[in-house]
Tab-separated table of C-alpha atoms and ligand atoms in Angstrom:
chain	number	residue	atom	x	y	z
G	1	MET	CA	-0.109	-0.034	0.037
G	2	PRO	CA	1.399	3.588	-0.820
G	3	ARG	CA	2.532	5.637	2.100
G	4	ILE	CA	2.942	9.297	2.607
G	5	ARG	CA	5.577	10.110	5.306
G	6	VAL	CA	4.542	13.324	7.271
G	7	ILE	CA	5.855	15.384	10.173
G	8	ASP	CA	3.128	17.345	12.071
G	9	THR	CA	3.711	20.577	13.624
G	10	HIS	CA	1.757	23.506	14.795
G	11	THR	CA	2.581	27.319	14.822
G	12	GLY	CA	0.657	29.277	17.418
G	13	GLY	CA	-2.064	26.671	17.324
G	14	GLU	CA	-2.366	26.515	13.424
G	15	PRO	CA	-1.391	23.029	12.156
G	16	THR	CA	1.033	22.282	9.212
G	17	ARG	CA	1.437	18.616	7.952
G	18	VAL	CA	4.841	18.557	6.228
G	19	VAL	CA	5.019	15.692	3.584
G	20	VAL	CA	8.530	14.555	3.605
G	21	ALA	CA	8.398	11.526	1.381
G	22	SER	CA	5.415	10.531	-1.156
G	23	PRO	CA	4.731	8.997	-4.550
G	24	ILE	CA	3.975	12.549	-5.757
G	25	ASP	CA	6.372	13.241	-8.746
G	26	LEU	CA	6.179	16.773	-10.036
G	27	GLY	CA	9.143	16.932	-11.981
G	28	GLN	CA	11.627	19.779	-12.204
G	29	GLY	CA	9.659	22.765	-13.695
G	30	SER	CA	9.365	26.069	-11.808
G	31	MET	CA	7.535	26.146	-8.466
G	32	SER	CA	4.457	27.654	-9.932
G	33	GLU	CA	4.459	24.983	-12.858
G	34	ARG	CA	4.695	22.272	-10.181
G	35	ARG	CA	1.941	23.857	-8.226
G	36	ASP	CA	-0.368	23.702	-11.293
G	37	LEU	CA	0.628	20.141	-11.955
G	38	PHE	CA	-0.179	19.153	-8.366
G	39	ALA	CA	-3.522	20.860	-8.642
G	40	ALA	CA	-4.262	19.365	-11.993
G	41	GLN	CA	-3.107	15.799	-11.421
G	42	PHE	CA	-2.665	15.104	-7.615
G	43	ASP	CA	-5.753	16.894	-6.119
G	44	ASP	CA	-6.814	13.371	-4.677
G	45	TYR	CA	-3.422	13.319	-2.832
G	46	ARG	CA	-4.158	16.952	-1.312
G	47	LYS	CA	-7.521	15.578	0.036
G	48	ALA	CA	-5.915	12.418	1.362
G	49	ILE	CA	-3.221	14.304	3.323
G	50	VAL	CA	-5.288	17.331	4.771
G	51	CYS	CA	-9.034	16.525	4.617
G	52	GLU	CA	-10.991	14.327	7.015
G	53	PRO	CA	-10.507	11.483	7.955
G	54	ARG	CA	-6.781	11.900	8.429
G	55	GLY	CA	-6.916	15.892	8.562
G	56	SER	CA	-9.302	18.478	9.133
G	57	ASP	CA	-10.429	21.707	7.548
G	58	VAL	CA	-7.777	23.570	9.632
G	59	MET	CA	-4.844	21.572	8.463
G	60	VAL	CA	-2.520	23.183	5.939
G	61	GLY	CA	-0.138	20.742	4.025
G	62	ALA	CA	3.444	21.627	2.860
G	63	LEU	CA	4.852	19.289	0.147
G	64	LEU	CA	8.602	19.226	0.416
G	65	LEU	CA	10.278	19.250	-2.977
G	66	PRO	CA	13.686	19.669	-4.693
G	67	PRO	CA	14.325	23.468	-4.921
G	68	GLU	CA	13.970	25.572	-8.123
G	69	ASN	CA	16.764	27.886	-7.307
G	70	PRO	CA	20.443	26.643	-6.687
G	71	ALA	CA	20.631	28.888	-3.749
G	72	SER	CA	17.587	27.189	-1.999
G	73	MET	CA	17.540	24.267	0.148
G	74	ALA	CA	13.987	22.993	-0.785
G	75	GLY	CA	10.848	23.894	-2.699
G	76	VAL	CA	7.473	23.763	-0.874
G	77	ILE	CA	4.004	23.860	-2.193
G	78	PHE	CA	1.395	24.740	0.604
G	79	PHE	CA	-2.169	23.535	0.482
G	80	ASN	CA	-5.414	23.154	2.459
G	81	ASN	CA	-8.839	21.719	2.310
G	82	VAL	CA	-9.860	23.450	-0.914
G	83	GLY	CA	-6.659	23.990	-2.985
G	84	CYS	CA	-3.246	25.432	-3.018
G	85	LEU	CA	-2.025	28.344	-1.370
G	86	GLY	CA	0.586	30.921	-2.805
G	87	MET	CA	2.637	31.366	0.493
G	88	CYS	CA	1.914	30.350	4.089
G	89	GLY	CA	3.812	32.033	6.837
G	90	HIS	CA	2.864	29.955	9.691
G	91	GLY	CA	3.385	26.999	7.491
G	92	THR	CA	6.943	28.181	6.517
G	93	ILE	CA	7.762	28.381	10.473
G	94	GLY	CA	6.341	24.772	10.745
G	95	VAL	CA	8.472	23.623	7.824
G	96	ALA	CA	11.600	25.067	9.383
G	97	ILE	CA	11.009	23.277	12.665
G	98	ALA	CA	10.343	20.064	10.853
G	99	LEU	CA	13.503	20.429	8.913
G	100	GLN	CA	15.416	21.038	12.195
G	101	HIS	CA	13.814	17.999	13.652
G	102	MET	CA	15.030	15.938	10.708
G	103	GLU	CA	18.439	17.420	11.237
G	104	ARG	CA	18.397	18.860	7.693
G	105	VAL	CA	19.160	22.365	8.884
G	106	SER	CA	20.914	23.947	11.768
G	107	THR	CA	21.572	27.778	12.603
G	108	GLY	CA	21.999	30.309	9.850
G	109	ILE	CA	19.759	31.749	7.162
G	110	HIS	CA	18.084	29.109	4.599
G	111	GLN	CA	16.010	29.724	1.496
G	112	ILE	CA	13.107	27.733	0.311
G	113	ASP	CA	11.086	28.247	-3.042
G	114	THR	CA	7.505	28.692	-3.161
G	115	PRO	CA	5.251	29.212	-6.142
G	116	VAL	CA	5.114	32.954	-5.353
G	117	GLY	CA	8.792	33.252	-4.867
G	118	PRO	CA	11.794	32.547	-2.584
G	119	VAL	CA	11.264	33.018	1.112
G	120	GLN	CA	14.033	32.821	3.844
G	121	PHE	CA	14.065	31.392	7.358
G	122	GLU	CA	16.312	31.531	10.387
G	123	LEU	CA	16.177	29.239	13.346
G	124	LEU	CA	16.438	31.393	16.515
G	125	GLY	CA	16.477	28.580	19.084
G	126	GLY	CA	13.793	27.593	21.585
G	127	ASN	CA	11.402	26.625	18.588
G	128	ARG	CA	11.384	30.129	17.341
G	129	VAL	CA	11.768	31.017	13.762
G	130	ARG	CA	12.106	34.311	11.820
G	131	ILE	CA	11.033	34.310	8.135
G	132	GLN	CA	11.527	36.942	5.329
G	133	ASN	CA	8.524	36.859	3.342
G	134	VAL	CA	7.975	37.716	-0.358
G	135	PRO	CA	7.816	41.596	-1.204
G	136	SER	CA	4.332	42.711	0.133
G	137	TYR	CA	2.393	45.688	-0.780
G	138	ARG	CA	-0.996	47.417	-0.307
G	139	TYR	CA	-2.993	47.579	-3.681
G	140	ARG	CA	-5.876	49.559	-2.862
G	141	ALA	CA	-7.154	51.394	0.471
G	142	ALA	CA	-10.399	51.705	2.068
G	143	VAL	CA	-12.413	49.863	-0.666
G	144	PRO	CA	-16.156	49.748	0.186
G	145	VAL	CA	-18.158	46.576	0.221
G	146	ARG	CA	-21.786	46.314	0.668
G	147	LEU	CA	-22.749	42.954	2.381
G	148	PRO	CA	-25.832	40.888	1.574
G	149	SER	CA	-27.097	42.005	5.122
G	150	GLY	CA	-27.116	45.691	3.833
G	151	GLN	CA	-24.059	46.691	6.026
G	152	THR	CA	-21.314	48.588	4.183
G	153	LEU	CA	-17.657	47.881	5.372
G	154	HIS	CA	-14.291	49.149	4.183
G	155	GLY	CA	-11.030	47.320	3.702
G	156	ASP	CA	-7.592	47.508	2.335
G	157	ILE	CA	-6.696	45.097	-0.402
G	158	ALA	CA	-3.102	43.847	0.283
G	159	TRP	CA	-0.574	41.288	-1.145
G	160	GLY	CA	1.445	39.195	1.518
G	161	GLY	CA	2.030	36.110	-0.490
G	162	ASN	CA	-1.689	35.527	-0.808
G	163	TRP	CA	-4.451	38.282	-1.442
G	164	PHE	CA	-6.118	39.942	1.683
G	165	PHE	CA	-9.012	42.159	2.368
G	166	ILE	CA	-8.228	43.867	5.597
G	167	CYS	CA	-11.122	45.284	7.442
G	168	GLN	CA	-11.126	47.319	10.584
G	169	ASP	CA	-14.634	48.861	10.742
G	170	HIS	CA	-16.597	45.605	11.241
G	171	GLY	CA	-17.625	46.606	14.760
G	172	LEU	CA	-17.287	43.031	16.155
G	173	ALA	CA	-15.130	41.799	19.100
G	174	VAL	CA	-12.273	39.778	17.799
G	175	GLU	CA	-12.850	37.038	20.515
G	176	LEU	CA	-13.418	33.369	20.210
G	177	ARG	CA	-16.906	34.062	21.908
G	178	ALA	CA	-17.926	35.859	18.762
G	179	LEU	CA	-16.848	33.097	16.350
G	180	GLY	CA	-20.402	32.746	14.616
G	181	GLU	CA	-20.548	36.409	13.908
G	182	LEU	CA	-16.875	36.671	12.741
G	183	GLN	CA	-17.769	33.729	10.352
G	184	ARG	CA	-20.809	35.188	9.048
G	185	VAL	CA	-19.171	38.717	8.219
G	186	THR	CA	-15.908	37.258	6.740
G	187	SER	CA	-18.184	34.993	4.536
G	188	GLU	CA	-20.405	37.824	3.494
G	189	ILE	CA	-17.278	39.948	2.476
G	190	ARG	CA	-16.016	37.272	0.489
G	191	GLN	CA	-19.260	36.915	-1.294
G	192	SER	CA	-19.551	40.516	-1.945
G	193	LEU	CA	-15.991	40.676	-3.341
G	194	GLN	CA	-16.606	37.905	-5.678
G	195	ALA	CA	-20.048	39.295	-6.541
G	196	ASN	CA	-18.633	42.701	-7.494
G	197	ASP	CA	-15.522	41.353	-9.322
G	198	ILE	CA	-13.089	43.029	-6.759
G	199	CYS	CA	-9.736	41.222	-7.189
G	200	GLY	CA	-6.058	41.697	-6.573
G	201	GLU	CA	-3.859	43.500	-8.735
G	202	ASP	CA	-3.168	40.551	-11.039
G	203	GLY	CA	-6.652	39.638	-11.169
G	204	GLY	CA	-6.147	37.003	-8.352
G	205	GLU	CA	-8.915	36.064	-6.022
G	206	ILE	CA	-9.016	37.986	-2.765
G	207	ASP	CA	-9.406	34.532	-0.862
G	208	HIS	CA	-8.208	35.594	2.672
G	209	ILE	CA	-10.386	38.024	4.785
G	210	GLU	CA	-8.627	39.566	7.755
G	211	LEU	CA	-10.706	41.424	10.497
G	212	ILE	CA	-8.528	43.569	12.847
G	213	GLY	CA	-9.299	44.643	16.322
G	214	PRO	CA	-7.481	45.823	19.471
G	215	PRO	CA	-5.352	43.463	21.472
G	216	ASN	CA	-6.490	42.025	24.635
G	217	SER	CA	-3.551	43.891	26.266
G	218	ILE	CA	-1.434	46.515	24.778
G	219	VAL	CA	1.417	45.265	26.882
G	220	ARG	CA	1.562	42.010	24.960
G	221	ALA	CA	0.388	42.928	21.352
G	222	ASP	CA	-0.421	45.893	19.063
G	223	ALA	CA	-3.296	44.291	17.345
G	224	ARG	CA	-5.393	41.157	17.137
G	225	ASN	CA	-6.858	39.409	13.995
G	226	TYR	CA	-9.388	37.000	12.861
G	227	VAL	CA	-8.336	35.586	9.410
G	228	MET	CA	-10.927	33.492	7.298
G	229	CYS	CA	-8.824	31.203	4.994
G	230	PRO	CA	-9.850	30.061	1.496
G	231	GLY	CA	-11.774	27.112	2.841
G	232	ALA	CA	-13.583	29.096	5.462
G	233	ALA	CA	-11.574	27.749	8.366
G	234	TYR	CA	-10.093	30.549	10.554
G	235	ASP	CA	-6.358	30.779	11.081
G	236	ARG	CA	-5.426	29.820	14.720
G	237	SER	CA	-2.169	31.557	14.132
G	238	PRO	CA	-1.912	35.296	13.547
G	239	CYS	CA	-1.357	34.274	9.841
G	240	GLY	CA	2.050	34.992	8.630
G	241	THR	CA	0.981	36.290	5.089
G	242	GLY	CA	-2.004	38.244	6.776
G	243	THR	CA	0.461	39.869	9.046
G	244	SER	CA	2.831	40.697	6.042
G	245	ALA	CA	-0.173	42.267	4.272
G	246	LYS	CA	-1.155	44.136	7.395
G	247	VAL	CA	2.564	45.382	7.748
G	248	ALA	CA	2.360	46.635	4.271
G	249	CYS	CA	-0.657	48.660	5.059
G	250	LEU	CA	0.758	50.165	8.203
G	251	ALA	CA	3.841	51.054	6.328
G	252	ALA	CA	1.709	52.624	3.555
G	253	ASP	CA	-0.239	54.637	5.989
G	254	GLY	CA	3.136	55.798	7.767
G	255	LYS	CA	2.251	54.139	10.923
G	256	LEU	CA	4.889	51.487	11.138
G	257	ALA	CA	8.838	52.668	10.203
G	258	PRO	CA	11.159	50.141	8.777
G	259	GLY	CA	12.659	48.109	11.620
G	260	GLN	CA	9.779	48.945	14.053
G	261	ILE	CA	8.108	45.942	15.702
G	262	HIS	CA	4.437	45.249	15.159
G	263	ARG	CA	3.195	42.511	17.329
G	264	GLN	CA	0.150	40.618	15.757
G	265	GLU	CA	-2.179	38.492	18.106
G	266	SER	CA	-4.371	35.743	16.827
G	267	ILE	CA	-7.865	34.976	17.926
G	268	VAL	CA	-6.557	32.163	20.028
G	269	GLY	CA	-3.895	34.474	21.592
G	270	SER	CA	-0.796	33.336	19.908
G	271	LEU	CA	1.726	35.959	18.664
G	272	PHE	CA	3.888	36.872	15.952
G	273	GLU	CA	6.225	39.827	15.866
G	274	ALA	CA	6.771	41.693	12.477
G	275	THR	CA	9.086	44.133	11.184
G	276	TYR	CA	9.954	45.067	7.484
G	277	THR	CA	12.639	46.532	5.447
G	278	LEU	CA	12.018	48.526	2.190
G	279	ALA	CA	12.664	47.003	-1.150
G	280	ASP	CA	13.992	49.011	-3.975
G	281	ASP	CA	10.610	49.151	-5.797
G	282	GLY	CA	8.806	50.597	-2.486
G	283	ARG	CA	7.273	47.258	-1.579
G	284	VAL	CA	8.189	46.065	1.815
G	285	LEU	CA	10.034	42.814	2.837
G	286	PRO	CA	8.413	41.590	6.062
G	287	CYS	CA	10.089	39.667	8.733
G	288	ILE	CA	7.764	37.423	10.803
G	289	THR	CA	8.934	35.627	13.943
G	290	GLY	CA	6.943	32.875	15.703
G	291	ALA	CA	7.418	29.542	17.446
G	292	ALA	CA	6.383	26.066	15.993
G	293	TYR	CA	6.370	22.598	17.607
G	294	VAL	CA	6.577	19.184	16.163
G	295	ASN	CA	3.579	17.362	17.401
G	296	GLY	CA	3.405	14.121	15.466
G	297	GLU	CA	5.436	11.928	12.914
G	298	ALA	CA	3.491	9.371	10.804
G	299	ASP	CA	3.113	7.302	7.735
G	300	LEU	CA	-0.176	7.998	6.073
G	301	ILE	CA	-1.493	4.666	4.511
G	302	LEU	CA	-3.502	4.627	1.371
G	303	ASP	CA	-5.300	1.565	1.454
G	304	ALA	CA	-7.389	1.046	-1.825
G	305	ASN	CA	-10.118	-0.780	0.081
G	306	ASP	CA	-10.825	2.034	2.222
G	307	PRO	CA	-13.796	3.966	0.830
G	308	PHE	CA	-12.431	7.328	2.438
G	309	CYS	CA	-8.787	6.604	1.411
G	310	MET	CA	-8.563	9.827	-0.724
G	311	GLY	CA	-10.542	11.977	1.875
G	312	ILE	CA	-13.888	13.494	2.305
G	313	SER	CA	-14.293	16.706	0.416
G	314	ALA	CA	-17.168	18.689	-1.168
G	315	ILE	CA	-15.034	19.813	-3.937
R	1	PYC	O1	0.244	31.776	8.050
R	1	PYC	O2	0.235	32.690	5.960
R	1	PYC	C1	-0.359	31.923	6.805
R	1	PYC	C2	-1.408	31.077	6.611
R	1	PYC	C3	-2.162	31.315	5.547
R	1	PYC	C4	-3.416	30.350	5.622
R	1	PYC	C5	-3.227	29.834	6.908
R	1	PYC	N1	-2.007	30.378	7.460
């Protein structure tokens, strides 16, 4: 029976299942070509790895591959319960800790290739990892969206490795006790963006919705977020690509200087620290620091007699 070797980690409560050995062969093309091949020909593997009964809607997969660039030590394709992600910040921190667990990396700066560009990570000790994400930027500010419920909200459209709609005037408590309302409003925002053809600069779908609120304690954090991911699950971590997009907006508003720390808290209370440097083209290069832990190592077994061998999925 085919087997898939995985290392499970979590970053601030958000799981990453790192695929370290599998029958998936995507050849030697660019990372975006390999991502497209994975989506076209291996979608049943995606479901087998991250969907129920082996995974859950919250699980993010990270398929380790040979690098595209000679300077990189690996390539990675991130995916979830509904498809592939461009980049994944909590996932990159999880991959770094899994690589350390496998003794494939030690201290120093390492580069990995993703479908949206190379990213770097540095092991800081004590399970902490700093990543430098792809160049990030705000595309449009204060875009109005009218929700099916009649309410009009505003948000910034920003790139942090995925497209985000970042909204602050939602009026909701960014607290676990308000999960139902947070889920409803973020789903309505997403529907409204789709219905009105509001996209990222490259026409890319805005598939991450981020609601910002005040932190529980200003001693610990600068802001708190709720991030709805493409498959409608919410990110338990502060979302690395979402924090990158938020940092790009703060920089564009003149509210965060290069090198200044922004502490982003998730809805479950986990924390990322973010800073940025400026790239030549005016975009920001976000650095995100967080901690991940290995919490499992397993062989997934693909038993052809199992009616749910390739996962349970509506799409
Ligand atoms: O940390 O970038 C992130 C992320 C994206 C989706 C879930 N987590």
